[in-house]
C-alpha positions as a Markdown table, in Angstrom:
| # | Residue | x | y | z |
|---|---|---|---|---|
| 1 | Unk | -19.6 | -9.7 | 12.7 |
| 2 | Unk | -17.2 | -7.6 | 14.8 |
| 3 | Unk | -17.2 | -3.9 | 14.0 |
| 4 | Unk | -13.7 | -2.6 | 14.7 |
| 5 | Unk | -14.0 | 0.8 | 12.6 |
| 6 | Unk | -15.4 | 3.1 | 14.9 |
| 7 | Unk | -12.5 | 5.8 | 13.9 |
| 8 | Unk | -14.5 | 5.9 | 10.6 |
| 9 | Unk | -18.0 | 6.0 | 11.8 |
| 10 | Unk | -19.6 | 4.9 | 15.1 |
| 11 | Unk | -22.6 | 3.0 | 15.3 |
| 12 | Unk | -25.7 | 4.9 | 16.0 |
| 13 | Unk | -26.2 | 5.3 | 19.8 |
| 14 | Unk | -29.4 | 4.0 | 21.1 |
| 15 | Unk | -30.0 | 7.5 | 22.5 |
| 16 | Unk | -29.6 | 9.0 | 19.1 |
| 17 | Unk | -32.0 | 6.6 | 17.6 |
| 18 | Unk | -34.7 | 7.4 | 20.0 |
| 19 | Unk | -34.2 | 11.1 | 19.8 |
| 20 | Unk | -33.9 | 11.0 | 16.0 |
| 21 | Unk | -37.4 | 8.9 | 16.2 |
| 22 | Unk | -39.1 | 11.6 | 18.5 |
| 23 | Unk | -38.3 | 14.6 | 17.0 |
| 24 | Unk | -39.1 | 13.3 | 13.2 |
| 25 | Unk | -42.7 | 13.9 | 14.7 |
| 26 | Unk | -41.9 | 17.2 | 16.2 |
| 27 | Unk | -39.2 | 18.9 | 14.5 |
| 28 | Unk | -40.5 | 18.8 | 10.5 |
| 29 | Unk | -41.6 | 22.4 | 10.4 |
| 30 | Unk | -39.6 | 25.6 | 9.6 |
| 31 | Unk | -37.9 | 26.8 | 12.9 |
| 32 | Unk | -38.1 | 30.4 | 11.3 |
| 33 | Unk | -41.9 | 30.4 | 11.3 |
| 34 | Unk | -43.7 | 31.9 | 14.1 |
| 35 | Unk | -46.8 | 29.6 | 14.2 |
| 36 | Unk | -46.7 | 26.9 | 16.8 |
| 37 | Unk | -45.2 | 24.1 | 14.5 |
| 38 | Unk | -42.3 | 26.4 | 13.9 |
| 39 | Unk | -42.1 | 27.5 | 17.4 |
| 40 | Unk | -41.9 | 23.9 | 18.5 |
| 41 | Unk | -39.1 | 23.3 | 15.9 |
| 42 | Unk | -37.1 | 26.2 | 16.9 |
| 43 | Unk | -37.3 | 24.9 | 20.8 |
| 44 | Unk | -35.9 | 21.6 | 19.6 |
| 45 | Unk | -33.1 | 23.3 | 17.7 |
| 46 | Unk | -32.2 | 25.6 | 20.2 |
| 47 | Unk | -32.1 | 22.9 | 23.0 |
| 48 | Unk | -30.1 | 20.8 | 21.1 |
| 49 | Unk | -27.6 | 23.8 | 20.4 |
| 50 | Unk | -27.5 | 24.5 | 23.9 |
| 51 | Unk | -26.6 | 21.0 | 24.7 |
| 52 | Unk | -23.9 | 20.7 | 22.1 |
| 53 | Unk | -22.3 | 24.0 | 23.5 |
| 54 | Unk | -22.1 | 22.8 | 26.8 |
| 55 | Unk | -20.2 | 19.6 | 25.5 |
| 56 | Unk | -17.8 | 21.7 | 23.7 |
| 57 | Unk | -17.4 | 24.4 | 26.4 |
| 58 | Unk | -18.7 | 27.5 | 24.4 |
| 59 | Unk | -21.5 | 30.0 | 24.3 |
| 60 | Unk | -24.6 | 28.6 | 22.4 |
| 61 | Unk | -24.3 | 31.7 | 20.0 |
| 62 | Unk | -20.9 | 30.8 | 19.1 |
| 63 | Unk | -21.9 | 27.3 | 17.5 |
| 64 | Unk | -23.5 | 26.2 | 14.2 |
| 65 | Unk | -24.8 | 23.0 | 12.7 |
| 66 | Unk | -23.5 | 22.3 | 9.1 |
| 67 | Unk | -24.2 | 19.5 | 6.8 |
| 68 | Unk | -21.0 | 17.5 | 7.7 |
| 69 | Unk | -17.7 | 17.7 | 9.6 |
| 70 | Unk | -16.0 | 18.2 | 6.3 |
| 71 | Unk | -18.2 | 21.0 | 5.5 |
| 72 | Unk | -17.5 | 22.8 | 8.8 |
| 73 | Unk | -13.9 | 22.4 | 8.4 |
| 74 | Unk | -14.2 | 24.0 | 4.9 |
| 75 | Unk | -16.4 | 26.8 | 5.9 |
| 76 | Unk | -14.3 | 27.5 | 9.2 |
| 77 | Unk | -10.9 | 27.6 | 7.1 |
| 78 | Unk | -12.3 | 29.5 | 4.2 |
| 79 | Unk | -14.3 | 32.2 | 6.7 |
| 80 | Unk | -11.4 | 32.5 | 9.2 |
| 81 | Unk | -8.8 | 33.1 | 6.2 |
| 82 | Unk | -11.1 | 35.7 | 4.4 |
| 83 | Unk | -11.9 | 37.5 | 8.0 |
| 84 | Unk | -8.1 | 37.9 | 8.4 |
| 85 | Unk | -7.1 | 38.8 | 4.8 |
| 86 | Unk | -5.5 | 42.2 | 6.0 |
| 87 | Unk | -3.2 | 40.3 | 8.1 |
| 88 | Unk | -2.0 | 38.4 | 5.4 |
| 89 | Unk | -2.7 | 35.0 | 3.6 |
| 90 | Unk | -0.4 | 32.5 | 5.4 |
| 91 | Unk | -2.1 | 29.2 | 6.6 |
| 92 | Unk | -0.2 | 26.4 | 9.0 |
| 93 | Unk | -1.4 | 23.1 | 9.1 |
| 94 | Unk | 0.2 | 19.8 | 10.3 |
| 95 | Unk | 1.4 | 17.1 | 8.0 |
| 96 | Unk | -1.1 | 14.7 | 9.5 |
| 97 | Unk | -4.4 | 16.7 | 9.2 |
| 98 | Unk | -7.4 | 15.2 | 8.0 |
| 99 | Unk | -7.9 | 15.3 | 4.1 |
| 100 | Unk | -10.7 | 17.9 | 4.6 |
| 101 | Unk | -8.2 | 20.6 | 6.2 |
| 102 | Unk | -5.5 | 19.6 | 3.6 |
| 103 | Unk | -7.9 | 20.1 | 0.6 |
| 104 | Unk | -8.7 | 23.4 | 2.0 |
| 105 | Unk | -5.0 | 24.2 | 2.2 |
| 106 | Unk | -4.5 | 23.2 | -1.5 |
| 107 | Unk | -7.4 | 25.5 | -2.6 |
| 108 | Unk | -6.2 | 28.4 | -0.6 |
| 109 | Unk | -2.7 | 27.8 | -2.0 |
| 110 | Unk | -3.8 | 27.6 | -5.7 |
| 111 | Unk | -5.8 | 30.9 | -5.0 |
| 112 | Unk | -2.3 | 32.8 | -4.2 |
| 113 | Unk | -2.3 | 31.9 | -0.4 |
| 114 | Unk | 0.8 | 30.5 | 1.1 |
| 115 | Unk | 0.8 | 27.0 | 3.5 |
| 116 | Unk | 3.5 | 25.7 | 5.9 |
| 117 | Unk | 3.1 | 22.0 | 6.7 |
| 118 | Unk | 4.5 | 21.5 | 10.1 |
| 119 | Unk | 6.4 | 18.2 | 10.4 |
| 120 | Unk | 5.6 | 15.6 | 13.0 |
| 121 | Unk | 7.4 | 13.1 | 15.1 |
| 122 | Unk | 7.8 | 9.3 | 14.4 |
| 123 | Unk | 4.7 | 9.1 | 17.1 |
| 124 | Unk | 2.5 | 11.3 | 14.7 |
| 125 | Unk | 2.6 | 14.3 | 17.0 |
| 126 | Unk | 3.6 | 17.7 | 16.3 |
| 127 | Unk | 5.9 | 20.0 | 18.6 |
| 128 | Unk | 4.6 | 23.1 | 20.0 |
| 129 | Unk | 8.0 | 24.6 | 19.3 |
| 130 | Unk | 7.4 | 23.8 | 15.7 |
| 131 | Unk | 4.3 | 25.5 | 15.2 |
| 132 | Unk | 5.9 | 28.4 | 17.0 |
| 133 | Unk | 8.4 | 28.3 | 14.3 |
| 134 | Unk | 6.1 | 28.3 | 11.7 |
| 135 | Unk | 4.3 | 31.5 | 12.8 |
| 136 | Unk | 4.8 | 34.5 | 10.7 |
| 137 | Unk | 3.9 | 38.3 | 10.9 |
| 138 | Unk | 1.3 | 37.5 | 7.8 |
| 139 | Unk | 0.0 | 34.3 | 9.4 |
| 140 | Unk | -4.1 | 34.5 | 9.1 |
| 141 | Unk | -4.8 | 31.1 | 10.6 |
| 142 | Unk | -3.4 | 27.8 | 12.2 |
| 143 | Unk | -4.9 | 24.5 | 12.0 |
| 144 | Unk | -4.2 | 21.2 | 14.2 |
| 145 | Unk | -6.3 | 18.3 | 14.8 |
| 146 | Unk | -7.1 | 17.1 | 18.4 |
| 147 | Unk | -6.3 | 13.6 | 18.0 |
| 148 | Unk | -5.0 | 11.6 | 14.6 |
| 149 | Unk | -7.6 | 9.7 | 12.7 |
| 150 | Unk | -5.3 | 7.0 | 11.6 |
| 151 | Unk | -3.1 | 6.4 | 14.4 |
| 152 | Unk | -5.1 | 7.9 | 17.2 |
| 153 | Unk | -2.0 | 9.9 | 18.5 |
| 154 | Unk | -3.4 | 13.4 | 20.7 |
| 155 | Unk | -1.9 | 16.4 | 19.7 |
| 156 | Unk | -0.6 | 19.2 | 22.0 |
| 157 | Unk | -3.6 | 21.5 | 21.2 |
| 158 | Unk | -3.2 | 23.6 | 24.6 |
| 159 | Unk | 0.4 | 24.2 | 23.9 |
| 160 | Unk | 0.0 | 25.0 | 20.3 |
| 161 | Unk | -2.9 | 27.3 | 21.2 |
| 162 | Unk | -1.0 | 29.2 | 23.8 |
| 163 | Unk | 1.6 | 30.2 | 21.3 |
| 164 | Unk | -0.7 | 31.0 | 18.6 |
| 165 | Unk | -2.7 | 33.1 | 21.1 |
| 166 | Unk | 0.6 | 35.1 | 22.1 |
| 167 | Unk | 1.2 | 35.8 | 18.3 |
| 168 | Unk | -2.4 | 37.0 | 17.6 |
| 169 | Unk | -3.3 | 33.9 | 15.5 |
| 170 | Unk | -6.6 | 32.1 | 15.5 |
| 171 | Unk | -6.3 | 28.5 | 15.9 |
| 172 | Unk | -9.0 | 26.1 | 14.3 |
| 173 | Unk | -9.2 | 22.4 | 15.7 |
| 174 | Unk | -10.4 | 19.5 | 14.1 |
| 175 | Unk | -12.0 | 17.8 | 17.2 |
| 176 | Unk | -13.7 | 15.0 | 15.0 |
| 177 | Unk | -12.1 | 12.2 | 16.8 |
| 178 | Unk | -11.8 | 13.4 | 20.3 |
| 179 | Unk | -15.0 | 15.4 | 21.1 |
| 180 | Unk | -16.9 | 12.5 | 22.2 |
| 181 | Unk | -14.6 | 11.4 | 24.7 |
| 182 | Unk | -14.0 | 15.1 | 26.3 |
| 183 | Unk | -13.8 | 19.0 | 25.7 |
| 184 | Unk | -10.8 | 20.0 | 23.9 |
| 185 | Unk | -8.4 | 21.8 | 26.0 |
| 186 | Unk | -6.7 | 25.2 | 25.5 |
| 187 | Unk | -7.5 | 28.7 | 24.4 |
| 188 | Unk | -8.4 | 27.9 | 20.7 |
| 189 | Unk | -10.5 | 30.0 | 18.5 |
| 190 | Unk | -12.4 | 27.9 | 16.1 |
| 191 | Unk | -13.4 | 24.2 | 16.3 |
| 192 | Unk | -15.0 | 21.7 | 14.0 |
| 193 | Unk | -16.6 | 18.3 | 14.6 |
| 194 | Unk | -18.8 | 15.5 | 13.0 |
| 195 | Unk | -21.5 | 13.8 | 14.8 |
| 196 | Unk | -21.2 | 10.3 | 13.1 |
| 197 | Unk | -17.7 | 10.0 | 14.9 |
| 198 | Unk | -19.4 | 9.9 | 18.2 |
| 199 | Unk | -22.6 | 7.6 | 17.7 |
| 200 | Unk | -24.6 | 10.5 | 16.0 |
| 201 | Unk | -26.2 | 10.3 | 12.6 |
| 202 | Unk | -24.3 | 11.3 | 9.6 |
| 203 | Unk | -25.0 | 14.4 | 8.1 |
| 204 | Unk | -24.4 | 16.8 | 11.1 |
| 205 | Unk | -21.5 | 18.9 | 11.4 |
| 206 | Unk | -20.4 | 21.5 | 14.1 |
| 207 | Unk | -18.6 | 24.7 | 13.5 |
| 208 | Unk | -17.5 | 26.7 | 16.7 |
| 209 | Unk | -16.2 | 30.5 | 16.0 |
| 210 | Unk | -15.6 | 32.2 | 19.2 |
| 211 | Unk | -16.6 | 35.7 | 19.8 |
| 212 | Unk | -13.7 | 38.4 | 18.8 |
| 213 | Unk | -12.4 | 36.0 | 16.1 |
| 214 | Unk | -12.5 | 37.7 | 12.6 |
| 215 | Unk | -14.6 | 35.8 | 10.6 |
| 216 | Unk | -16.3 | 36.4 | 6.9 |
| 217 | Unk | -18.3 | 33.7 | 5.8 |
| 218 | Unk | -18.0 | 32.8 | 2.2 |
| 219 | Unk | -20.6 | 32.0 | -0.5 |
| 220 | Unk | -24.1 | 33.4 | -0.6 |
| 221 | Unk | -25.5 | 34.7 | 2.3 |
| 222 | Unk | -27.9 | 32.8 | 4.1 |
| 223 | Unk | -30.3 | 33.9 | 6.9 |
| 224 | Unk | -30.1 | 30.3 | 8.8 |
| 225 | Unk | -27.3 | 29.4 | 11.3 |
| 226 | Unk | -25.9 | 32.9 | 11.8 |
| 227 | Unk | -25.3 | 32.7 | 8.0 |
| 228 | Unk | -22.7 | 30.4 | 8.4 |
| 229 | Unk | -24.4 | 27.2 | 7.2 |
| 230 | Unk | -26.6 | 27.7 | 4.2 |
| 231 | Unk | -29.8 | 25.2 | 3.9 |
| 232 | Unk | -32.7 | 24.2 | 5.9 |
| 233 | Unk | -31.5 | 22.5 | 9.2 |
| 234 | Unk | -32.2 | 18.8 | 9.6 |
| 235 | Unk | -33.6 | 19.1 | 12.9 |
| 236 | Unk | -34.4 | 15.5 | 13.9 |
| 237 | Unk | -30.7 | 14.6 | 13.0 |
| 238 | Unk | -29.3 | 17.9 | 14.9 |
| 239 | Unk | -31.4 | 16.7 | 18.0 |
| 240 | Unk | -30.1 | 13.2 | 17.6 |
| 241 | Unk | -26.5 | 14.3 | 17.5 |
| 242 | Unk | -26.8 | 16.7 | 20.4 |
| 243 | Unk | -28.4 | 13.9 | 22.6 |
| 244 | Unk | -25.6 | 11.4 | 21.5 |
| 245 | Unk | -23.0 | 13.7 | 22.3 |
| 246 | Unk | -24.3 | 14.1 | 25.9 |
| 247 | Unk | -24.8 | 10.5 | 26.4 |
| 248 | Unk | -21.5 | 9.4 | 25.1 |
| 249 | Unk | -20.1 | 12.1 | 27.4 |
| 250 | Unk | -21.8 | 10.8 | 30.5 |
| 251 | Unk | -20.1 | 7.4 | 29.8 |
| 252 | Unk | -16.9 | 8.6 | 28.6 |
| 253 | Unk | -14.6 | 8.1 | 31.8 |
| 254 | Unk | -15.6 | 4.5 | 32.3 |
| 255 | Unk | -15.8 | 3.5 | 28.9 |
| 256 | Unk | -12.3 | 5.2 | 28.0 |
| 257 | Unk | -10.6 | 3.2 | 30.8 |
| 258 | Unk | -12.0 | -0.1 | 29.4 |
| 259 | Unk | -11.1 | 0.4 | 26.2 |
| 260 | Unk | -7.7 | 1.7 | 26.8 |
| 261 | Unk | -7.1 | -1.9 | 28.4 |
| 262 | Unk | -8.4 | -3.3 | 25.4 |
| 263 | Unk | -6.0 | -1.7 | 23.1 |
| 264 | Unk | -3.1 | -1.9 | 25.4 |
| 265 | Unk | -3.6 | -5.7 | 25.1 |
| 266 | Unk | -3.5 | -5.5 | 21.2 |
| 267 | Unk | -0.6 | -3.2 | 21.3 |
| 268 | Unk | 1.3 | -5.7 | 23.5 |
| 269 | Unk | 0.3 | -8.9 | 22.3 |
| 270 | Unk | 0.3 | -8.3 | 18.4 |
| 271 | Unk | 4.1 | -8.0 | 18.2 |
| 272 | Unk | 4.4 | -11.3 | 20.2 |
| 273 | Unk | 2.0 | -13.1 | 17.9 |
| 274 | Unk | 3.1 | -12.0 | 14.8 |
| 275 | Unk | 6.5 | -11.2 | 13.4 |
| 276 | Unk | 8.0 | -8.3 | 12.0 |
| 277 | Unk | 5.0 | -5.9 | 13.2 |
| 278 | Unk | 5.7 | -2.3 | 13.8 |
| 279 | Unk | 2.9 | -0.6 | 16.1 |
| 280 | Unk | 2.5 | 2.8 | 15.2 |
| 281 | Unk | 1.4 | 6.2 | 17.1 |
| 282 | Unk | 2.2 | 7.5 | 20.5 |
| 283 | Unk | 2.0 | 4.8 | 23.0 |
| 284 | Unk | 0.4 | 7.1 | 25.7 |
| 285 | Unk | -1.0 | 10.3 | 24.4 |
| 286 | Unk | -3.6 | 8.4 | 22.1 |
| 287 | Unk | -7.4 | 8.1 | 22.0 |
| 288 | Unk | -8.6 | 5.4 | 24.1 |
| 289 | Unk | -10.2 | 2.8 | 21.5 |
| 290 | Unk | -7.5 | 3.3 | 18.5 |
| 291 | Unk | -4.5 | 0.9 | 17.9 |
| 292 | Unk | -2.6 | 0.9 | 14.3 |
| 293 | Unk | 0.0 | -1.4 | 13.3 |
| 294 | Unk | 1.8 | -2.4 | 9.9 |
| 295 | Unk | 2.8 | -5.9 | 9.2 |
| 296 | Unk | 6.0 | -6.4 | 6.9 |
| 297 | Unk | 5.5 | -8.6 | 3.9 |
| 298 | Unk | 1.7 | -8.1 | 3.7 |
| 299 | Unk | -0.7 | -6.5 | 1.1 |
| 300 | Unk | -3.0 | -4.2 | 3.3 |
| 301 | Unk | -5.8 | -5.1 | 1.0 |
| 302 | Unk | -5.6 | -8.5 | 0.8 |
| 303 | Unk | -5.1 | -8.8 | 4.8 |
| 304 | Unk | -8.3 | -6.6 | 5.5 |
| 305 | Unk | -10.1 | -9.1 | 3.2 |
| 306 | Unk | -8.9 | -11.9 | 5.0 |
| 307 | Unk | -9.9 | -10.5 | 8.2 |
| 308 | Unk | -13.3 | -9.5 | 6.8 |
| 309 | Unk | -14.0 | -13.0 | 5.9 |
| 310 | Unk | -13.1 | -14.0 | 9.5 |
| 311 | Unk | -15.8 | -11.6 | 11.0 |
| 312 | Unk | -14.1 | -8.2 | 11.7 |
| 313 | Unk | -14.4 | -4.9 | 10.1 |
| 314 | Unk | -11.3 | -2.8 | 10.3 |
| 315 | Unk | -9.6 | -0.2 | 8.3 |
| 316 | Unk | -6.2 | 0.4 | 7.1 |
| 317 | Unk | -3.9 | 3.8 | 5.9 |
| 318 | Unk | -2.0 | 1.5 | 3.7 |
| 319 | Unk | -1.3 | 2.4 | -0.1 |
| 320 | Unk | -2.9 | -1.0 | -0.9 |
| 321 | Unk | -6.3 | 0.2 | 0.4 |
| 322 | Unk | -6.7 | 3.4 | -1.6 |
| 323 | Unk | -7.9 | 4.0 | -4.9 |
| 324 | Unk | -4.8 | 6.7 | -5.2 |
| 325 | Unk | -2.2 | 3.6 | -4.8 |
| 326 | Unk | -0.2 | 6.1 | -3.1 |
| 327 | Unk | 0.7 | 5.5 | 0.7 |
| 328 | Unk | -1.2 | 7.2 | 3.6 |
| 329 | Unk | 0.0 | 10.8 | 3.9 |
| 330 | Unk | -0.2 | 10.4 | 7.8 |
| 331 | Unk | 2.0 | 7.2 | 7.7 |
| 332 | Unk | 4.3 | 8.9 | 5.3 |
| 333 | Unk | 4.5 | 12.1 | 7.4 |
| 334 | Unk | 5.4 | 9.8 | 10.2 |
| 335 | Unk | 8.1 | 7.8 | 8.4 |
| 336 | Unk | 6.6 | 4.4 | 9.5 |
| 337 | Unk | 5.7 | 1.3 | 7.4 |
| 338 | Unk | 2.8 | 1.6 | 5.4 |
| 339 | Unk | 2.4 | -2.0 | 4.1 |
| 340 | Unk | 0.1 | -4.3 | 5.7 |
| 341 | Unk | -1.3 | -1.3 | 7.8 |
| 342 | Unk | -4.2 | -2.3 | 10.1 |
| 343 | Unk | -6.2 | 0.0 | 12.3 |
| 344 | Unk | -8.5 | -1.2 | 15.2 |
| 345 | Unk | -10.9 | 1.4 | 16.4 |
| 346 | Unk | -13.0 | -0.3 | 19.0 |
| 347 | Unk | -16.6 | 1.5 | 19.2 |
| 348 | Unk | -17.9 | 2.1 | 22.9 |
| 349 | Unk | -19.5 | -1.2 | 24.4 |
| 350 | Unk | -16.8 | -3.7 | 22.3 |
| 351 | Unk | -16.8 | -7.1 | 24.5 |
| 352 | Unk | -13.4 | -8.2 | 25.5 |
| 353 | Unk | -14.3 | -11.4 | 23.7 |
| 354 | Unk | -14.2 | -9.7 | 20.1 |
| 355 | Unk | -10.6 | -8.4 | 20.9 |
| 356 | Unk | -9.4 | -12.0 | 22.2 |
| 357 | Unk | -10.9 | -13.7 | 19.1 |
| 358 | Unk | -9.4 | -10.8 | 16.8 |
| 359 | Unk | -5.9 | -11.7 | 18.4 |
| 360 | Unk | -6.8 | -15.4 | 17.8 |
| 361 | Unk | -7.5 | -15.0 | 14.2 |
| 362 | Unk | -4.9 | -12.4 | 13.2 |
| 363 | Unk | -1.8 | -14.6 | 13.1 |
| 364 | Unk | -3.1 | -17.1 | 11.0 |
| 365 | Unk | -4.6 | -14.3 | 8.5 |
| 366 | Unk | -1.2 | -12.6 | 8.4 |
| 367 | Unk | 0.6 | -16.0 | 7.9 |
| 368 | Unk | -1.7 | -16.6 | 5.0 |
| 369 | Unk | -1.2 | -13.6 | 3.1 |
| 370 | Unk | 2.6 | -13.9 | 3.7 |
| 371 | Unk | 2.4 | -17.4 | 2.3 |
| 372 | Unk | 0.6 | -16.3 | -1.0 |
| 373 | Unk | 2.8 | -13.2 | -1.6 |
| 374 | Unk | 6.2 | -15.1 | -0.7 |
| 375 | Unk | 6.4 | -16.8 | -4.2 |
| 376 | Unk | 7.9 | -14.2 | -6.4 |
| 377 | Unk | 11.6 | -14.7 | -6.8 |
| 378 | Unk | 13.8 | -11.9 | -6.7 |
| 379 | Unk | 15.5 | -10.9 | -10.1 |
| 380 | Unk | 19.0 | -9.9 | -8.6 |
| 381 | Unk | 22.3 | -9.3 | -10.4 |
| 382 | Unk | 25.6 | -7.9 | -9.3 |
| 383 | Unk | 26.6 | -4.5 | -10.6 |
| 384 | Unk | 29.2 | -2.0 | -9.4 |
| 385 | Unk | 29.9 | -4.0 | -6.6 |
| 386 | Unk | 26.1 | -4.0 | -5.5 |
| 387 | Unk | 23.3 | -6.5 | -5.7 |
| 388 | Unk | 20.6 | -4.9 | -7.9 |
| 389 | Unk | 17.0 | -6.0 | -7.3 |
| 390 | Unk | 14.4 | -5.3 | -10.3 |
| 391 | Unk | 11.3 | -4.9 | -8.7 |
| 392 | Unk | 10.0 | -2.6 | -11.5 |
| 393 | Unk | 6.3 | -3.0 | -12.1 |
| 394 | Unk | 5.5 | -4.9 | -8.8 |
| 395 | Unk | 3.6 | -3.2 | -6.2 |
| 396 | Unk | 4.7 | -3.1 | -2.4 |
| 397 | Unk | 5.0 | -5.2 | -0.4 |
| 398 | Unk | 6.7 | -7.2 | -3.3 |
| 399 | Unk | 9.8 | -4.8 | -3.6 |
| 400 | Unk | 10.5 | -5.1 | 0.1 |
| 401 | Unk | 10.0 | -9.0 | 0.2 |
| 402 | Unk | 12.3 | -9.2 | -2.4 |
| 403 | Unk | 15.0 | -7.1 | -0.6 |
| 404 | Unk | 14.3 | -9.3 | 2.5 |
| 405 | Unk | 15.3 | -12.3 | 0.4 |
| 406 | Unk | 18.7 | -10.9 | -1.1 |
| 407 | Unk | 20.0 | -8.8 | 2.0 |
| 408 | Unk | 21.8 | -12.0 | 3.4 |
| 409 | Unk | 23.4 | -12.6 | -0.1 |
| 410 | Unk | 25.7 | -9.3 | 0.0 |
| 411 | Unk | 28.6 | -9.1 | 2.9 |
| 412 | Unk | 28.2 | -7.0 | 5.7 |
| 413 | Unk | 28.8 | -3.5 | 4.4 |
| 414 | Unk | 27.8 | -4.4 | 1.1 |
| 415 | Unk | 24.8 | -2.6 | -1.0 |
| 416 | Unk | 21.6 | -3.6 | -2.6 |
| 417 | Unk | 19.7 | -1.4 | -4.9 |
| 418 | Unk | 16.2 | -2.0 | -5.2 |
| 419 | Unk | 14.4 | -0.6 | -8.4 |
| 420 | Unk | 10.8 | 0.2 | -7.8 |
| 421 | Unk | 8.3 | 2.7 | -9.5 |
| 422 | Unk | 5.9 | 2.0 | -6.9 |
| 423 | Unk | 5.5 | 5.2 | -4.7 |
| 424 | Unk | 4.7 | 3.2 | -1.7 |
| 425 | Unk | 8.6 | 1.9 | -1.8 |
| 426 | Unk | 9.8 | 5.5 | -1.0 |
| 427 | Unk | 8.4 | 4.8 | 2.5 |
| 428 | Unk | 8.2 | 1.0 | 3.0 |
| 429 | Unk | 12.0 | 0.4 | 2.2 |
| 430 | Unk | 13.5 | 3.0 | 4.7 |
| 431 | Unk | 10.8 | 1.8 | 7.2 |
| 432 | Unk | 12.1 | -1.9 | 6.6 |
| 433 | Unk | 15.6 | -0.7 | 7.1 |
| 434 | Unk | 14.7 | 0.9 | 10.5 |
| 435 | Unk | 12.8 | -2.0 | 11.7 |
| 436 | Unk | 15.3 | -4.6 | 10.6 |
| 437 | Unk | 18.5 | -2.9 | 11.7 |
| 438 | Unk | 20.0 | -2.0 | 8.4 |
| 439 | Unk | 21.2 | 1.5 | 6.8 |
| 440 | Unk | 19.2 | 3.1 | 4.5 |
| 441 | Unk | 21.7 | 5.2 | 2.1 |
| 442 | Unk | 19.2 | 6.9 | 0.1 |
| 443 | Unk | 17.5 | 7.3 | -3.3 |
| 444 | Unk | 19.1 | 7.5 | -6.8 |
| 445 | Unk | 17.5 | 8.4 | -10.1 |
| 446 | Unk | 16.9 | 5.4 | -12.4 |
| 447 | Unk | 16.0 | 4.8 | -16.1 |
| 448 | Unk | 12.5 | 4.1 | -14.6 |
| 449 | Unk | 11.3 | 4.6 | -11.2 |
| 450 | Unk | 14.0 | 5.1 | -8.6 |
| 451 | Unk | 16.9 | 3.1 | -7.0 |
| 452 | Unk | 16.7 | 2.6 | -3.2 |
| 453 | Unk | 20.2 | 2.0 | -1.7 |
| 454 | Unk | 20.4 | -0.1 | 1.4 |
| 455 | Unk | 23.7 | -1.3 | 3.3 |
| 456 | Unk | 23.7 | -4.4 | 5.3 |
| 457 | Unk | 24.7 | -3.8 | 8.8 |
| 458 | Unk | 24.1 | -7.5 | 10.3 |
């Protein structure tokens, strides 16, 4: 079995395993106590904090360990907003942030605060100018991920940090996906990360608050971790997290170059091996081991099951792999195809043979899924000089498949109206038009769902 989903969670690094086992015997006592066992536990905790701070590029007393990366995000946003409440209650986030950031934004808005969501380019990146325009006199905090978790696009953190600093606004950076590869550049104010993303154990997050940043921890006050992370520290896991971070950083430069070559191979060959594929994300400014593509006329969940049976563990941002049955907010914000979406994220050490075997298996898997989904016959009628395709009650990619079947039945310049009540169609039909060189006219109300109007150009 080839595990190719490191962006969700990286396999435990051998150094993390060794440090975890060793510290289980030494780090079990209360580090707040003055007796020998407590002092030993405190020494382990302090050493881990110093190692993590060195990797981040901050002072040890600016860094605390939390119970997860999500907890670090929630605590960091809530504390920064509370600390700057006198300035205002305006929060800025990008449209492609991790759900932990967006959920915090929703809570803030429900509590009476205001939120500006900065749009992204088709590559998934924000622009510095868009963040600069979003800043207001009452802006309390801005948030920006260092790299996107679904498509791997790296964000212009340094530039955004510069305009935020000039406006006197702190910038919180979610560095969960990138910290294992290197420090986050720029004059940021707060930073969060998660150990299981770089090969450490799960259940360890990092929250950094720079000196001088107004911060008021929310919730009951706890004397541990500077009052910013309540509860008894999981010292063995923290020690393992810090040890693995140091280890992956030592390997990062060489491994990044190797993984970039492998992902570039996937980016270049998948469109040649599989028809009607869109490779998404920035082709240059991206994480070393992440490549994401979407396949037309493919159900994402079915494709992932086929690849799983073939021995590959990959993930997807497609609507069909989510219990919400709605398109990935990242793909939606980018305006790219969501159906048949596959994210391949290579863990450090991935052998070249696994990538070659994946490229051998993928075309057959996609073709098999397309064959299964190609059976539905489009229900089309001519109405008001337009061909109407009734796809009500059918989930994507079926509405797109039915559109593709009938587009040739109308003359050049003619219209097709696709009736659909699947939320994913709002994203996938315009993306299909972009890929196939047809004109997406727009969305119209219908008795049920919506009518998506397409003009044939070729």
